[in-house]
Amino acid sequence: MDFKTPLQYVKGIGEARSKCFAKLGLYTAGDLVSFYPRTYQYRGENKKVSDVIDGEVCSLLLTVDSPVKSGGGKVQYIKFTAGDDTGTVNITFFNQKWLLKVFSQGRAFRFYGKVTFGFYGKEMVSPEVEPVLHGKKLKDVIPVYPLTKGLTQKTVCSAVNNVLPLSEDMQDVLPEDIRKKYALLSVKDAVKLIHAPNSRDDVAKARRSLAFEELIVFQTALRISRRGVSSSKGIKMTFKNSGVKSFFESLPYSLTSAQERSVKEILSDMCKDTPMTRLLQGDVGSGKTAVAAAAVYFAAKNGYQSAFMAPTEILAAQHAKTLDKMLSSFGIRVGLLTGGLTKKQKTVLQESIKNGAVDVIVGTNALIQDAVEYQALGLVITDEQHRFGVMQRARLTEKGGIGDIKPHMLVMSATPIPRTLSLIVYGDLDISVLDELPPGRQKVDTYLVGSEMRERVFRMIRSRIDEGNQAYIICPLVEENEESSKQSAEGYAEALRRGNFSDINIGMLHGRMSPVEKDEVMRGFSKGDIKILVSTTVVEVGVDVPNATVILIENAECFGLSQLHQLRGRVGRGKDKSMCVLLSDHAHGKTESRLKIMCETNDGFKIASADLEQRGPGDFFGEKQSGELVFRVASAADMNMLEEAKKLSEELFAGGQAKYPELFAKAKGFASGNERGNKIS
Ligand code: ADP
Ligand code: MG
């Protein structure tokens, strides 16, 4: 067995189970070695019965002190009491009759689970049990792994134990003297410890070492990909004859001063002979598209093509339309490249990109993956960048350009990135900020309500529609799976059609629809034919229909704050007062205070900071947003290490590849999208 051994050949896994592991993104023994626990149960920190508080999850060392009773019909149960010298607990198991023999009076066990205070005293239902045997020490810390259907903690744990010896062969990316200086474990010790710690201290040590390594690798990867850009030549454009002024005059509004400033910064970057690498950051609705259009206009007037990337097909279609409206009168031709095209249409379009008949090509990331050939690509724009993932963006810059001449790059993001992080992630990107909304925007009033209010919300939606406005309803998120999202949207729309809104044209949008179908629905909604758009989160980013003034978000508790802010950003785009209703029956405690933040502020920056605090940068930038894993260990708690890691990576990078071969190798793997620790290419 080595890192590359397919999981199905690992002892204890086999073919059927290997498919379950694949669902978790694990294919090889090496993947499993770096599949870290999600959390831990500190079972060694056992409590006394009298000290437990209601609802607490803890472990108790108890002796069975009553005979076991059993009974039940369809659902079988067994019950008994067990206690220590401070009290007793009623314990129940369902459908596990074989346990009858296990719990004989006088035997001692360690129980782990939630203790609740019921009518008959303290109780535990189906806790985890381990017998306390003389001379055998129980483990103090039990790792808890992410699971998927078909896998149990036991299976994953034992599979991990079977591959763990491989960690002996893991290479450190940092040399020993540096590890010593920063008090880091070697990677093999850290990996062993993170899977099998004996204390909280072990967990902390292992996590710190692995997180630090991750941050260093990440930083180095960014540096490598940026060196590629900054050492290359840019395309020097000029203002001569570009007539930018006439473009501005053609807009139906005048630019905000923030937009004006950003346009100036961008265009002057494009006149330099080094490639632009600029981030345009602005809250939802701040008018990033117009700024981008100015850049596209400028490139086209200089004789260069632009590639405009959007995260979803819907958004790509919308951008293509907007750009066409703004630019076609200047003879600038827009092409839309999406998965919805027939093979023939695609070939025709690719041909016109190649021969320069199209000036701006808008599309999803199919744009990078496909073998698109440009006649003269001068500008690459990426919209809503947090959905793409940081490294994916870096790869994009590598594409395009002739020889070492690289196109200018503009990244647009609606997610304000807290300063600590932006320093690290965007280290040497230039930043333009749209810190001002177009005039006349009103705060979107936001309410958090329970489902008993749904009827009232529907009545409110009805009256808005009567006034000529439109509404979004984000339907419950069942599971992140396309089939179930389809069912959820269809079911919801159907219920509305049969119930409150039988006389109203309702449209529906979900991930299972073809690009053509989605486009048709969006067009109907933009035109105002569709009054209510029932949708999954596919409308989350960028969709712009100013006449929509209400958004109802079902199961609001399922969404992250930044996502809710994006969703809410679909309304409040026109002159009419808009409203956002967060519906949740699970808004208690922490969830409530999280959702309340939405009611209190419309400020994307505050929301993003709160979001980051709660989720950590792994989720913030990573997997869930973009399908790309950035950090597996590092989290918000490790932010204090960022500065340190950044400084060190600067030093190491300057030292060069010959001095730190492992670090550079790993960073390159990371940068090329092969970031799963040990999946060796
Ligand atoms: P975002 O930054 O979220 O991408 P958009 O570019 O979609 O924002 O712009 C949001 C809305 O604001 C659009 O309807 C756009 O036409 C309008 N808009 C953009 N700039 C201005 C401006 N300077 N004055 C008035 N409306 C504007
Ligand atoms: Mg936008």
XYZ file of C-alpha atoms and ligand atoms in Angstrom:
709
model
C 0.000 0.000 0.000
C 1.146 3.518 -0.780
C -0.491 6.962 -0.977
C -1.886 6.200 -4.386
C -3.501 2.883 -3.522
C -7.206 3.121 -4.408
C -9.364 2.927 -1.305
C -11.188 -0.180 -2.447
C -7.974 -2.152 -1.906
C -7.446 -0.830 1.596
C -8.167 -3.375 4.298
C -11.675 -3.031 5.677
C -13.034 -0.919 2.811
C -13.726 -2.903 -0.345
C -15.530 -1.855 -3.462
C -18.959 -0.945 -2.105
C -17.649 1.164 0.721
C -15.072 2.829 -1.477
C -18.005 4.399 -3.320
C -19.225 5.956 -0.081
C -15.755 7.315 0.553
C -15.714 8.734 -2.972
C -18.756 10.787 -2.026
C -16.586 12.461 0.569
C -13.995 13.178 -2.091
C -11.703 10.407 -0.903
C -10.235 8.070 -3.496
C -6.828 6.969 -2.381
C -5.136 5.835 0.810
C -3.321 9.165 0.775
C -6.608 11.071 0.701
C -7.714 9.195 3.783
C -4.508 9.931 5.668
C -5.271 13.634 5.312
C -8.962 13.285 6.043
C -9.071 14.940 9.416
C -11.675 14.624 12.155
C -14.430 17.188 12.146
C -14.419 17.365 15.918
C -13.640 15.240 18.968
C -15.473 13.724 21.890
C -13.498 14.267 25.050
C -14.811 11.223 26.813
C -11.960 11.139 29.298
C -13.330 14.276 30.930
C -16.119 12.396 32.615
C -18.530 14.129 34.917
C -20.363 13.220 38.075
C -24.111 12.780 37.726
C -24.829 15.574 40.195
C -22.751 18.062 38.201
C -24.462 17.555 34.865
C -26.689 20.316 33.571
C -29.819 19.852 31.490
C -29.018 19.253 27.832
C -25.316 18.729 28.362
C -23.400 16.316 26.175
C -20.850 14.562 28.346
C -19.464 11.266 29.459
C -20.395 9.528 32.706
C -18.856 6.509 34.405
C -21.849 4.592 35.709
C -22.660 1.216 37.193
C -25.904 -0.483 36.209
C -28.023 -0.454 39.364
C -31.351 -1.903 38.273
C -32.494 -4.925 36.329
C -33.027 -4.221 32.630
C -36.635 -3.866 31.525
C -37.630 -4.390 27.949
C -40.811 -4.001 25.958
C -42.493 -2.166 23.122
C -44.284 -3.195 19.969
C -42.975 -2.186 16.629
C -40.306 -0.179 18.361
C -38.513 -2.278 20.954
C -36.883 -0.647 23.913
C -34.754 -1.540 26.879
C -34.502 0.565 30.008
C -32.455 0.534 33.166
C -30.893 2.902 35.621
C -27.211 3.385 36.221
C -25.430 5.633 38.647
C -22.331 6.821 40.421
C -21.915 7.972 44.005
C -23.748 11.234 43.289
C -26.921 10.114 41.523
C -28.560 7.959 38.897
C -29.598 8.294 35.284
C -32.411 6.561 33.412
C -31.030 5.012 30.274
C -33.041 3.883 27.265
C -32.088 2.183 24.023
C -34.409 1.547 21.093
C -34.340 -1.462 18.788
C -31.157 -2.850 20.219
C -32.493 -5.856 22.106
C -29.170 -7.619 22.011
C -28.017 -5.081 24.579
C -30.298 -6.770 27.145
C -27.563 -9.196 28.062
C -24.865 -6.572 28.128
C -26.247 -4.404 30.893
C -26.290 -6.779 33.800
C -26.593 -5.275 37.228
C -23.289 -4.304 38.816
C -21.374 -3.836 35.581
C -19.698 -0.497 34.881
C -19.751 1.419 31.618
C -18.765 4.745 30.214
C -21.775 6.429 28.673
C -21.396 9.352 26.308
C -24.267 11.465 25.037
C -26.805 14.086 25.887
C -28.298 14.146 29.362
C -31.736 15.687 29.716
C -33.800 16.334 32.816
C -37.149 14.611 32.433
C -40.109 13.999 34.684
C -38.492 10.902 36.189
C -35.083 12.481 36.596
C -31.977 12.605 34.468
C -32.044 10.532 31.334
C -29.971 9.471 28.364
C -31.363 7.971 25.183
C -29.162 5.682 23.099
C -25.843 6.979 24.404
C -22.546 5.615 23.184
C -21.329 2.870 25.522
C -18.002 1.348 26.348
C -17.545 -1.298 29.047
C -15.169 -0.362 31.840
C -12.903 -3.366 32.195
C -10.241 -3.960 34.702
C -6.765 -3.269 33.357
C -7.948 -1.779 30.089
C -7.757 1.948 29.694
C -10.471 3.615 27.644
C -9.483 6.235 25.125
C -9.798 9.759 26.407
C -10.435 11.368 23.058
C -12.531 9.942 20.247
C -12.255 11.538 16.806
C -15.445 12.345 14.939
C -15.183 12.264 11.143
C -17.477 13.750 8.539
C -19.766 10.985 7.320
C -21.977 10.200 4.412
C -24.670 7.584 3.882
C -23.281 4.077 4.214
C -20.445 5.006 6.541
C -20.261 4.929 10.327
C -17.730 6.471 12.662
C -16.441 2.981 13.368
C -15.819 2.165 9.706
C -14.102 5.449 9.004
C -12.049 5.253 12.163
C -10.780 1.777 11.466
C -10.098 2.595 7.806
C -8.082 5.610 8.915
C -6.168 3.444 11.370
C -5.334 1.063 8.567
C -3.797 3.754 6.396
C -2.214 5.778 9.169
C 1.164 3.980 9.024
C 1.613 5.713 5.653
C 2.076 8.981 7.485
C 5.620 7.787 8.236
C 6.464 8.616 4.628
C 5.044 12.115 4.635
C 7.530 14.811 3.769
C 7.824 17.965 5.777
C 7.533 21.130 3.766
C 9.503 23.056 6.359
C 13.032 22.154 7.388
C 13.669 21.148 10.958
C 15.320 24.358 12.142
C 12.318 26.380 11.058
C 9.887 23.940 12.624
C 11.815 24.231 15.863
C 11.774 27.987 15.747
C 8.004 28.081 15.325
C 7.378 25.145 17.677
C 5.806 22.994 14.976
C 5.521 19.221 14.928
C 6.802 17.282 11.969
C 3.992 16.488 9.603
C 3.998 12.771 10.381
C 3.664 13.409 14.102
C 1.002 16.030 13.541
C -1.023 13.747 11.306
C -0.805 10.843 13.728
C -1.804 13.092 16.561
C -4.741 14.695 14.812
C -6.244 11.251 14.186
C -5.412 9.795 17.588
C -4.931 12.496 20.215
C -4.955 11.815 23.935
C -5.851 15.276 25.129
C -7.102 18.680 24.094
C -3.521 19.774 24.146
C -2.603 17.144 21.555
C -5.423 18.320 19.314
C -4.330 21.925 19.631
C -0.701 21.092 18.878
C -1.533 18.966 15.859
C -3.983 21.479 14.478
C -1.615 24.361 14.912
C 1.189 22.593 13.071
C -1.029 21.481 10.210
C -2.773 24.835 9.920
C 0.527 26.642 9.886
C 1.813 24.397 7.147
C -1.347 24.981 5.181
C -1.042 28.719 5.436
C 2.586 28.595 4.367
C 1.807 26.395 1.375
C -1.109 28.598 0.414
C 0.973 31.743 0.637
C 3.768 30.210 -1.375
C 1.314 29.045 -4.025
C -0.042 32.568 -4.357
C 3.474 33.905 -4.668
C 4.396 31.406 -7.335
C 1.367 32.208 -9.424
C 1.864 35.927 -8.972
C 5.487 35.801 -9.907
C 4.279 34.383 -13.206
C 2.112 37.464 -13.660
C 4.333 40.231 -12.408
C 7.405 39.133 -14.335
C 5.408 39.103 -17.529
C 4.624 41.971 -19.808
C 1.255 43.643 -20.022
C -0.640 45.108 -22.900
C -0.149 48.823 -22.926
C -3.375 50.493 -23.977
C -3.978 54.188 -24.550
C -6.699 56.784 -24.058
C -6.047 58.142 -27.518
C -9.217 57.948 -29.606
C -10.868 55.662 -27.073
C -13.711 58.132 -26.546
C -14.411 56.917 -23.007
C -16.366 60.068 -22.409
C -18.971 59.193 -24.982
C -19.401 55.852 -23.259
C -20.142 57.548 -19.951
C -22.546 59.938 -21.621
C -24.450 57.027 -23.103
C -25.316 55.611 -19.661
C -28.811 56.323 -18.317
C -27.317 57.585 -15.046
C -24.192 59.391 -13.999
C -21.552 57.337 -12.248
C -21.161 57.615 -8.502
C -17.881 59.145 -7.474
C -16.743 55.742 -6.240
C -17.449 54.273 -9.672
C -15.646 57.139 -11.344
C -12.608 56.702 -9.149
C -12.512 52.948 -9.758
C -12.838 53.355 -13.519
C -9.952 55.786 -13.443
C -7.798 53.374 -11.450
C -8.600 50.498 -13.760
C -8.073 52.297 -17.033
C -4.783 53.756 -15.924
C -3.639 50.253 -14.913
C -4.501 49.126 -18.416
C -2.247 51.798 -19.843
C 0.766 50.385 -18.042
C 3.052 47.798 -19.543
C 2.656 45.431 -16.597
C -0.561 43.415 -16.414
C -3.269 44.775 -14.158
C -4.151 42.568 -11.200
C -6.913 44.474 -9.519
C -9.760 43.605 -7.230
C -12.935 45.648 -7.494
C -14.776 45.281 -4.268
C -18.240 46.656 -3.719
C -21.313 45.622 -1.812
C -24.285 44.154 -3.680
C -25.899 46.824 -5.819
C -22.940 49.175 -5.791
C -22.746 49.084 -9.592
C -19.753 46.931 -10.389
C -21.109 45.942 -13.795
C -20.949 49.478 -15.171
C -17.335 49.763 -14.049
C -16.520 46.474 -15.749
C -18.314 47.607 -18.891
C -16.124 50.705 -19.010
C -13.040 48.485 -18.898
C -14.438 46.249 -21.644
C -15.223 49.310 -23.728
C -11.702 50.607 -23.244
C -10.111 47.295 -24.223
C -12.303 46.999 -27.314
C -11.487 50.528 -28.449
C -7.834 49.584 -28.096
C -8.419 46.586 -30.316
C -8.481 43.888 -27.623
C -10.998 41.271 -26.625
C -12.308 40.744 -23.114
C -13.347 37.547 -21.351
C -16.035 38.037 -18.728
C -16.568 35.169 -16.331
C -19.624 34.689 -14.155
C -20.218 31.981 -11.559
C -23.564 30.802 -12.913
C -25.215 30.452 -16.295
C -28.035 32.751 -15.280
C -25.649 35.459 -14.364
C -23.580 34.991 -17.504
C -26.713 35.389 -19.605
C -27.700 38.494 -17.702
C -24.265 40.073 -17.996
C -24.210 39.364 -21.730
C -27.527 41.150 -22.068
C -26.465 44.127 -19.955
C -23.164 44.501 -21.771
C -24.858 44.228 -25.114
C -27.268 47.010 -24.136
C -24.413 49.227 -23.025
C -21.913 48.471 -25.759
C -23.592 47.437 -29.001
C -24.211 51.016 -30.089
C -20.444 51.459 -30.100
C -19.998 48.546 -32.457
C -18.788 46.264 -29.679
C -20.038 42.732 -30.152
C -20.896 40.462 -27.227
C -20.857 36.657 -27.350
C -22.349 34.332 -24.740
C -20.598 31.026 -24.273
C -22.480 28.642 -22.009
C -23.289 25.000 -21.682
C -26.655 25.679 -23.310
C -25.265 26.038 -26.814
C -25.526 23.261 -29.352
C -22.300 21.866 -30.629
C -22.701 23.764 -33.838
C -23.483 27.093 -32.176
C -20.473 26.582 -30.004
C -18.171 25.948 -32.946
C -19.473 29.026 -34.718
C -18.960 31.158 -31.624
C -15.499 29.781 -30.992
C -14.625 30.587 -34.567
C -15.721 34.199 -34.135
C -13.704 34.482 -30.931
C -10.715 33.211 -32.804
C -11.071 35.528 -35.765
C -12.015 38.545 -33.696
C -15.634 38.907 -34.808
C -16.622 38.949 -31.140
C -15.136 41.533 -28.769
C -16.431 40.374 -25.399
C -17.039 36.807 -24.537
C -19.211 36.145 -21.511
C -19.508 32.756 -19.883
C -19.105 30.545 -16.864
C -15.886 28.834 -15.969
C -16.389 26.668 -19.034
C -14.503 29.610 -20.467
C -11.329 28.548 -18.749
C -11.795 24.845 -19.094
C -12.629 24.766 -22.757
C -10.002 25.242 -25.346
C -11.100 28.731 -26.292
C -8.703 30.523 -28.596
C -8.770 34.284 -28.663
C -7.612 36.534 -31.432
C -6.309 39.134 -28.989
C -7.326 38.714 -25.385
C -6.549 41.897 -23.477
C -8.739 41.763 -20.386
C -10.083 39.037 -18.140
C -12.890 39.929 -15.751
C -14.086 37.562 -13.059
C -17.351 38.411 -11.354
C -18.283 37.412 -7.812
C -14.873 36.009 -7.288
C -15.422 34.350 -3.935
C -17.354 31.681 -5.739
C -14.454 30.783 -7.930
C -11.852 30.147 -5.322
C -8.592 31.927 -5.002
C -6.407 29.467 -6.824
C -8.836 29.029 -9.657
C -8.518 32.723 -10.308
C -4.752 32.447 -10.279
C -4.954 29.715 -12.908
C -7.096 31.870 -15.105
C -4.409 34.504 -15.362
C -2.050 31.915 -16.637
C -4.297 31.399 -19.581
C -4.458 33.862 -22.399
C -1.784 36.201 -23.468
C 0.814 35.736 -26.101
C 4.244 34.541 -24.998
C 4.916 36.304 -21.703
C 2.441 39.035 -22.479
C -0.469 38.568 -20.090
C -3.948 40.056 -20.286
C -5.083 42.537 -17.675
C -7.081 41.021 -14.883
C -9.987 42.478 -12.970
C -11.618 40.527 -10.192
C -14.967 41.679 -8.852
C -16.244 40.664 -5.468
C -19.296 41.577 -3.475
C -17.931 39.969 -0.367
C -16.010 42.528 1.580
C -13.034 40.780 2.983
C -11.977 41.721 6.462
C -8.624 43.400 6.425
C -6.628 40.672 8.127
C -7.675 38.201 5.494
C -7.484 40.443 2.495
C -3.878 41.198 3.319
C -3.135 37.550 3.106
C -5.311 36.409 0.304
C -5.032 39.419 -1.914
C -1.600 40.323 -0.582
C -0.383 42.124 -3.632
C -3.535 42.688 -5.612
C -4.435 46.324 -6.032
C -7.848 47.107 -4.673
C -10.535 49.522 -5.822
C -13.491 49.904 -3.524
C -17.018 50.980 -4.365
C -17.860 52.338 -0.947
C -20.934 54.189 -2.076
C -24.273 53.024 -3.419
C -26.001 54.743 -6.342
C -28.287 57.531 -5.107
C -31.821 56.769 -3.977
C -31.160 53.287 -2.623
C -33.152 52.468 0.441
C -32.404 50.101 3.232
C -34.119 46.756 2.745
C -36.333 46.205 5.790
C -35.647 42.752 7.084
C -37.828 40.667 9.384
C -37.295 37.351 11.085
C -40.555 35.435 11.542
C -41.843 31.931 12.236
C -44.030 29.900 9.908
C -47.200 30.997 11.707
C -46.635 34.282 9.866
C -46.406 32.708 6.426
C -50.004 33.514 5.497
C -49.505 37.148 6.411
C -46.318 37.297 4.390
C -48.218 35.835 1.430
C -50.878 38.550 1.793
C -48.154 41.159 1.814
C -46.620 39.647 -1.315
C -50.023 39.692 -2.945
C -50.477 43.391 -2.238
C -47.029 44.161 -3.629
C -47.916 42.311 -6.799
C -51.169 44.242 -7.022
C -49.071 47.382 -6.941
C -47.107 46.122 -9.935
C -44.060 44.716 -8.174
C -42.562 41.242 -8.172
C -41.308 38.804 -5.558
C -38.697 36.146 -5.005
C -39.315 33.146 -2.817
C -36.288 31.082 -1.916
C -37.689 27.665 -1.191
C -36.523 25.276 1.489
C -33.169 23.754 1.028
C -33.702 20.075 1.549
C -30.238 18.828 0.921
C -27.571 20.095 -1.379
C -28.389 17.796 -4.158
C -29.836 18.746 -7.478
C -32.633 16.235 -7.586
C -34.022 17.191 -4.205
C -33.643 20.889 -4.960
C -35.735 20.318 -8.050
C -38.414 18.593 -6.021
C -38.388 21.302 -3.435
C -38.833 24.098 -5.979
C -41.457 22.208 -7.964
C -43.419 21.255 -4.894
C -43.369 24.752 -3.508
C -44.405 26.393 -6.760
C -47.153 23.838 -7.188
C -48.510 24.512 -3.707
C -48.604 28.244 -4.421
C -50.382 27.697 -7.709
C -53.001 25.577 -6.007
C -53.298 27.826 -2.968
C -52.828 31.528 -2.393
C -51.629 32.499 -5.818
C -53.730 30.457 -8.232
C -54.346 33.518 -10.432
C -50.731 34.628 -10.560
C -47.996 33.685 -12.967
C -45.387 31.820 -10.973
C -42.003 30.874 -12.354
C -39.542 28.387 -11.002
C -35.801 28.059 -11.043
C -33.613 25.207 -9.835
C -30.281 23.590 -10.475
C -31.683 20.748 -12.560
C -32.954 22.965 -15.352
C -31.031 23.346 -18.579
C -29.396 26.709 -19.254
C -31.973 27.371 -21.945
C -34.856 26.730 -19.565
C -33.295 28.878 -16.867
C -32.729 31.663 -19.302
C -36.324 31.552 -20.440
C -37.613 31.810 -16.876
C -35.241 34.652 -16.079
C -36.339 36.475 -19.162
C -39.985 36.081 -18.146
C -39.173 37.427 -14.712
C -37.115 40.365 -16.049
C -39.920 41.339 -18.384
C -42.431 41.162 -15.558
C -44.528 38.364 -17.043
C -43.609 36.163 -14.119
C -44.677 37.787 -10.862
C -43.308 35.358 -8.331
C -40.065 33.532 -8.860
C -39.751 30.436 -6.720
C -36.137 29.505 -6.670
C -33.371 27.629 -4.982
C -30.255 29.621 -4.273
C -29.329 29.695 -7.957
C -30.485 33.332 -7.936
C -28.095 34.059 -5.142
C -25.559 36.107 -6.973
C -25.878 39.077 -9.186
C -29.359 38.717 -10.646
C -30.727 42.170 -11.284
C -34.473 42.764 -11.589
C -35.146 46.165 -9.995
C -38.922 45.726 -10.063
C -38.715 42.848 -7.564
C -39.216 44.323 -4.117
C -39.898 41.391 -1.814
C -37.850 38.356 -1.045
C -39.058 35.600 1.224
C -36.395 33.160 2.346
C -37.694 29.876 3.714
C -35.548 27.928 6.185
C -33.380 30.957 6.674
C -31.433 29.105 9.359
C -29.869 26.913 6.677
C -27.959 29.764 5.083
C -24.750 31.500 5.947
C -24.895 35.225 6.584
C -23.004 36.214 3.459
C -25.320 34.069 1.418
C -28.376 35.701 2.994
C -26.898 39.093 2.262
C -26.419 38.105 -1.371
C -29.954 36.799 -1.573
C -31.340 39.939 0.016
C -29.310 41.926 -2.487
C -31.746 40.751 -5.176
C -34.201 43.360 -3.892
C -33.764 47.011 -3.061
C -32.306 47.642 -6.497
C -34.914 50.099 -7.706
C -36.630 53.158 -6.315
C -39.343 51.282 -4.424
C -39.004 50.339 -0.787
C -38.088 46.687 -0.508
C -38.509 44.017 2.086
C -36.819 40.780 3.039
C -38.536 38.180 5.178
C -36.458 35.480 6.829
C -38.695 32.627 7.741
C -37.474 30.127 10.287
C -38.933 27.892 12.932
C -35.526 27.105 14.299
C -34.386 30.582 15.179
C -33.431 30.141 18.812
C -30.278 30.927 20.694
C -27.238 31.244 18.497
C -29.191 30.878 15.276
C -31.500 33.662 16.313
C -28.704 36.067 17.115
C -27.039 35.191 13.830
C -30.192 35.875 11.819
C -30.911 39.007 13.821
C -27.709 40.501 12.432
C -29.490 40.547 9.082
C -32.365 42.548 10.547
C -30.025 45.023 12.160
C -27.763 45.907 9.288
C -27.574 46.149 5.517
C -23.869 46.697 5.672
C -22.145 43.917 3.775
C -18.902 44.512 5.566
C -20.355 43.987 9.022
C -22.162 40.917 7.808
C -19.075 39.416 6.219
C -17.050 39.983 9.370
C -19.674 38.264 11.479
C -19.844 35.451 8.960
C -16.121 34.970 8.961
C -16.023 34.872 12.714
C -18.600 32.137 12.777
C -17.472 29.973 9.942
C -13.772 30.467 9.535
C -11.990 31.162 6.286
C -12.081 27.550 5.149
C -15.794 27.767 4.559
C -15.688 31.422 3.754
C -13.503 30.998 0.708
C -13.474 27.335 0.369
C -15.222 24.266 -0.638
C -18.847 25.169 -0.089
C -18.665 28.336 -2.103
C -16.567 27.261 -4.987
C -16.181 23.518 -5.048
C -12.557 24.104 -4.320
C -10.939 23.250 -1.066
C -8.608 25.872 0.237
C -8.010 25.099 3.869
C -8.706 21.837 5.637
C -7.448 22.732 9.045
C -6.912 26.472 9.274
C -9.898 28.337 10.649
C -10.797 31.712 12.049
C -9.133 30.678 15.270
C -5.823 30.499 13.444
C -6.004 34.003 12.088
C -3.432 35.114 14.612
C -0.946 32.923 12.771
C -1.633 34.525 9.418
C 0.766 37.408 9.810
C 3.486 35.130 11.048
C 2.912 32.711 8.201
C 2.917 35.495 5.689
C 6.255 36.825 6.878
C 7.816 33.405 6.925
C 6.538 32.535 3.466
C 8.140 35.706 2.166
C 11.459 34.597 3.611
C 11.181 31.067 2.316
C 10.081 32.183 -1.096
C 13.089 34.452 -1.326
C 15.249 31.489 -0.313
C 14.107 29.771 -3.472
C 13.073 26.378 -4.716
C 16.506 24.758 -4.432
C 16.561 25.472 -0.734
C 12.963 24.437 0.001
C 12.090 21.833 -2.627
C 9.239 20.178 -0.668
C 7.530 23.466 -0.010
C 7.695 24.536 -3.632
C 6.528 21.149 -4.864
C 3.533 21.180 -2.577
C 2.706 24.793 -3.373
C 2.794 24.036 -7.081
C 0.459 21.114 -6.566
C -1.831 23.418 -4.670
C -1.684 26.089 -7.342
C -2.456 23.660 -10.123
C -5.630 22.600 -8.411
C -4.245 19.419 -7.041
C -4.533 20.545 -3.507
C -5.549 17.348 -1.776
C -2.537 16.845 0.375
C -1.092 13.628 -0.903
C -2.696 13.055 -4.221
C 0.546 12.969 -6.071
C 0.271 13.993 -9.681
P -23.447 44.887 -8.391
O -22.342 45.732 -7.871
O -24.184 44.178 -7.304
O -22.995 43.970 -9.483
P -24.979 46.074 -10.504
O -23.840 46.393 -11.370
O -25.820 44.902 -10.885
O -24.493 45.919 -9.004
O -25.865 47.373 -10.381
C -27.034 47.382 -9.613
C -28.075 48.289 -10.234
O -27.679 49.645 -10.094
C -28.280 48.055 -11.695
O -29.666 48.074 -11.951
C -27.573 49.228 -12.357
O -28.178 49.574 -13.571
C -27.748 50.335 -11.342
N -26.684 51.330 -11.319
C -25.359 51.125 -11.464
N -24.667 52.282 -11.354
C -25.586 53.248 -11.121
C -25.504 54.668 -10.926
N -24.343 55.301 -10.919
N -26.656 55.323 -10.714
C -27.838 54.679 -10.713
N -27.983 53.368 -10.904
C -26.876 52.639 -11.102
Mg -23.030 41.974 -9.949
